[in-house]
């Protein structure tokens, strides 16, 4: 099933929930069909994933770190977050939208919608391969991320504003110190020197 890139109606909708420890506690009826269509095999069947840590199914330390920052912000703020991302399979390139919403007692609910599917000319037959990394700078002091326009912001705004999860290839977080924190550190050092 192929949809126009700009289509607003989702092709697939997959729902699931995690607990306060980020373990999968529920998957919707649509989970199994989506996993089967994307060569998920037995390790992604509902009876296999429920009770497992979500992090077991997310590849890459950088992506785990970014998602953890988003989840923490959703739990802290009590506000849902929506962002777009890519989720490719061997035969298809998929553009998706995810909604992460707070439930109760630290639980988070997820709705992932497939917005477009583009067949690959030559389906991939090998496991994922990194051709390169996009770079996302994160401040070691305040934990904010640098946007493409040079502003610094939280993880949610980074994925919404710069669509860092909607790019081809993986991203790599590079730790640095943002200009604001650098200025604060210099001021503290200057005061300590007096």
Short mmCIF file of C-alpha atoms in Angstrom, two decimals:
data_model
loop_
_atom_site.label_atom_id
_atom_site.label_comp_id
_atom_site.label_asym_id
_atom_site.label_seq_id
_atom_site.Cartn_x
_atom_site.Cartn_y
_atom_site.Cartn_z
CA UNK A 1 0.00 0.00 0.00
CA UNK A 2 1.59 3.29 -1.12
CA UNK A 3 0.35 6.74 -0.17
CA UNK A 4 1.18 10.20 -1.40
CA UNK A 5 4.01 11.77 0.60
CA UNK A 6 1.78 14.64 1.73
CA UNK A 7 -1.27 12.54 2.61
CA UNK A 8 -2.82 13.46 5.94
CA UNK A 9 -4.71 10.24 6.58
CA UNK A 10 -2.57 7.53 8.14
CA UNK A 11 -2.15 4.21 6.38
CA UNK A 12 -1.52 2.28 9.61
CA UNK A 13 -2.07 3.14 13.26
CA UNK A 14 -0.19 1.23 15.96
CA UNK A 15 -0.81 1.77 19.67
CA UNK A 16 1.09 0.60 22.71
CA UNK A 17 1.90 1.67 26.28
CA UNK A 18 4.88 1.53 28.62
CA UNK A 19 5.07 1.73 32.40
CA UNK A 20 7.19 4.05 34.55
CA UNK A 21 10.17 1.70 34.05
CA UNK A 22 9.75 1.87 30.25
CA UNK A 23 8.54 -1.74 29.99
CA UNK A 24 5.85 -2.48 27.41
CA UNK A 25 2.60 -3.16 29.26
CA UNK A 26 0.11 -3.20 26.39
CA UNK A 27 -0.01 -3.31 22.60
CA UNK A 28 -3.05 -2.58 20.45
CA UNK A 29 -4.71 -5.03 18.08
CA UNK A 30 -2.85 -3.36 15.21
CA UNK A 31 0.61 -4.21 16.60
CA UNK A 32 0.83 -7.79 15.27
CA UNK A 33 -0.29 -6.90 11.74
CA UNK A 34 2.25 -4.08 11.49
CA UNK A 35 5.06 -6.32 12.80
CA UNK A 36 4.16 -9.07 10.31
CA UNK A 37 4.09 -6.64 7.38
CA UNK A 38 7.55 -5.41 8.32
CA UNK A 39 9.26 -8.75 8.79
CA UNK A 40 9.08 -8.52 12.57
CA UNK A 41 9.02 -12.30 12.99
CA UNK A 42 8.33 -13.96 16.33
CA UNK A 43 10.41 -11.58 18.44
CA UNK A 44 7.89 -8.74 17.81
CA UNK A 45 4.69 -10.68 18.46
CA UNK A 46 2.48 -9.16 21.21
CA UNK A 47 3.01 -12.09 23.59
CA UNK A 48 6.77 -11.67 23.21
CA UNK A 49 7.07 -7.89 23.68
CA UNK A 50 4.66 -7.31 26.58
CA UNK A 51 6.71 -7.21 29.76
CA UNK A 52 9.95 -6.41 27.93
CA UNK A 53 11.86 -3.13 28.12
CA UNK A 54 11.08 -0.82 25.21
CA UNK A 55 14.83 -0.16 24.95
CA UNK A 56 15.38 -3.74 23.80
CA UNK A 57 13.67 -2.79 20.54
CA UNK A 58 15.29 0.59 19.87
CA UNK A 59 18.60 0.52 18.06
CA UNK A 60 21.33 3.02 18.82
CA UNK A 61 22.42 4.72 22.02
CA UNK A 62 21.74 8.16 20.56
CA UNK A 63 18.14 7.37 19.70
CA UNK A 64 17.59 5.79 23.13
CA UNK A 65 19.00 8.91 24.77
CA UNK A 66 16.79 11.20 22.69
CA UNK A 67 13.66 9.16 23.41
CA UNK A 68 14.46 9.04 27.14
CA UNK A 69 14.69 12.84 27.18
CA UNK A 70 11.34 13.11 25.37
CA UNK A 71 9.66 10.61 27.71
CA UNK A 72 11.00 12.42 30.79
CA UNK A 73 9.65 15.71 29.52
CA UNK A 74 6.21 14.23 28.77
CA UNK A 75 6.05 12.67 32.25
CA UNK A 76 7.24 15.89 33.91
CA UNK A 77 5.02 18.30 31.96
CA UNK A 78 1.95 16.11 31.69
CA UNK A 79 1.60 17.24 28.07
CA UNK A 80 1.52 15.05 24.96
CA UNK A 81 4.14 15.41 22.23
CA UNK A 82 3.79 14.78 18.49
CA UNK A 83 6.68 14.41 16.06
CA UNK A 84 7.52 12.86 12.69
CA UNK A 85 10.16 10.19 12.12
CA UNK A 86 11.26 7.50 9.68
CA UNK A 87 10.84 3.79 10.26
CA UNK A 88 12.18 1.88 7.29
CA UNK A 89 11.92 -1.82 6.56
CA UNK A 90 13.97 -3.84 4.06
CA UNK A 91 11.50 -3.19 1.23
CA UNK A 92 10.03 0.20 2.14
CA UNK A 93 10.85 3.70 3.32
CA UNK A 94 8.19 4.88 5.76
CA UNK A 95 7.38 8.38 7.01
CA UNK A 96 5.56 8.23 10.32
CA UNK A 97 4.13 10.40 13.05
CA UNK A 98 4.27 9.51 16.74
CA UNK A 99 2.21 10.83 19.60
CA UNK A 100 3.50 10.22 23.14
CA UNK A 101 0.98 11.04 25.85
CA UNK A 102 1.04 10.76 29.62
CA UNK A 103 -1.43 8.33 31.12
CA UNK A 104 -1.35 7.77 34.90
CA UNK A 105 1.33 6.73 37.39
CA UNK A 106 4.17 7.30 34.92
CA UNK A 107 2.62 5.26 32.12
CA UNK A 108 2.97 6.60 28.59
CA UNK A 109 0.69 5.87 25.66
CA UNK A 110 1.95 5.81 22.07
CA UNK A 111 0.20 6.21 18.75
CA UNK A 112 2.39 5.67 15.69
CA UNK A 113 0.81 6.44 12.34
CA UNK A 114 2.28 5.57 8.95
CA UNK A 115 1.82 8.63 6.72
CA UNK A 116 3.55 7.42 3.57
CA UNK A 117 5.23 4.31 2.24
CA UNK A 118 7.68 4.34 -0.66
CA UNK A 119 8.96 1.03 -2.06
CA UNK A 120 12.72 0.75 -2.31
CA UNK A 121 14.01 0.10 -5.83
CA UNK A 122 16.18 -2.75 -4.58
CA UNK A 123 14.92 -4.07 -1.25
CA UNK A 124 17.58 -4.25 1.42
CA UNK A 125 18.62 -7.78 2.18
CA UNK A 126 21.24 -7.00 4.80
CA UNK A 127 20.92 -5.70 8.32
CA UNK A 128 21.04 -1.98 8.98
CA UNK A 129 24.20 -0.25 7.86
CA UNK A 130 25.28 3.23 8.87
CA UNK A 131 26.43 5.24 5.91
CA UNK A 132 27.09 8.19 8.14
CA UNK A 133 25.79 10.23 11.00
CA UNK A 134 23.99 13.49 11.26
CA UNK A 135 25.22 15.44 14.26
CA UNK A 136 23.02 16.80 17.03
CA UNK A 137 24.79 18.90 19.66
CA UNK A 138 23.72 18.59 23.30
CA UNK A 139 24.90 20.73 26.19
CA UNK A 140 26.58 18.74 28.97
CA UNK A 141 25.41 21.29 31.55
CA UNK A 142 21.77 22.13 30.75
CA UNK A 143 21.07 19.11 28.48
CA UNK A 144 19.50 21.27 25.77
CA UNK A 145 19.94 20.46 22.06
CA UNK A 146 21.17 22.87 19.39
CA UNK A 147 18.73 23.51 16.54
CA UNK A 148 19.84 24.14 12.96
CA UNK A 149 19.22 27.87 13.49
CA UNK A 150 21.66 27.94 16.43
CA UNK A 151 19.03 28.16 19.19
CA UNK A 152 19.20 25.66 22.06
CA UNK A 153 16.10 23.78 23.19
CA UNK A 154 14.70 20.60 24.75
CA UNK A 155 14.48 17.22 23.01
CA UNK A 156 10.81 17.59 22.11
CA UNK A 157 11.34 20.86 20.28
CA UNK A 158 14.41 19.41 18.56
CA UNK A 159 12.41 16.54 17.07
CA UNK A 160 9.49 18.81 16.17
CA UNK A 161 11.39 21.87 14.88
CA UNK A 162 14.37 20.24 13.18
CA UNK A 163 12.72 16.86 12.45
CA UNK A 164 15.91 15.10 13.55
CA UNK A 165 14.17 11.71 13.53
CA UNK A 166 12.77 12.24 10.03
CA UNK A 167 16.14 12.28 8.27
CA UNK A 168 17.86 9.53 6.37
CA UNK A 169 20.66 7.90 8.33
CA UNK A 170 21.25 7.99 12.06
CA UNK A 171 22.00 10.92 14.26
CA UNK A 172 24.86 11.12 16.68
CA UNK A 173 24.74 13.29 19.78
CA UNK A 174 27.90 15.28 20.32
CA UNK A 175 28.32 16.65 23.82
CA UNK A 176 29.42 20.25 24.14
CA UNK A 177 28.66 23.32 26.27
CA UNK A 178 26.10 25.79 24.94
CA UNK A 179 26.96 29.52 24.82
CA UNK A 180 24.68 30.35 27.77
CA UNK A 181 26.22 27.71 30.05
CA UNK A 182 29.73 28.62 28.86
CA UNK A 183 29.04 32.23 29.88
CA UNK A 184 27.69 31.10 33.28
CA UNK A 185 30.71 28.85 33.87
CA UNK A 186 33.10 31.67 33.00
CA UNK A 187 31.26 34.01 35.37
CA UNK A 188 31.48 31.43 38.18
CA UNK A 189 35.19 30.94 37.49
CA UNK A 190 35.73 34.71 37.52
CA UNK A 191 33.88 35.06 40.86
CA UNK A 192 35.88 32.18 42.34
CA UNK A 193 39.13 33.85 41.27
CA UNK A 194 38.31 37.00 43.28
#
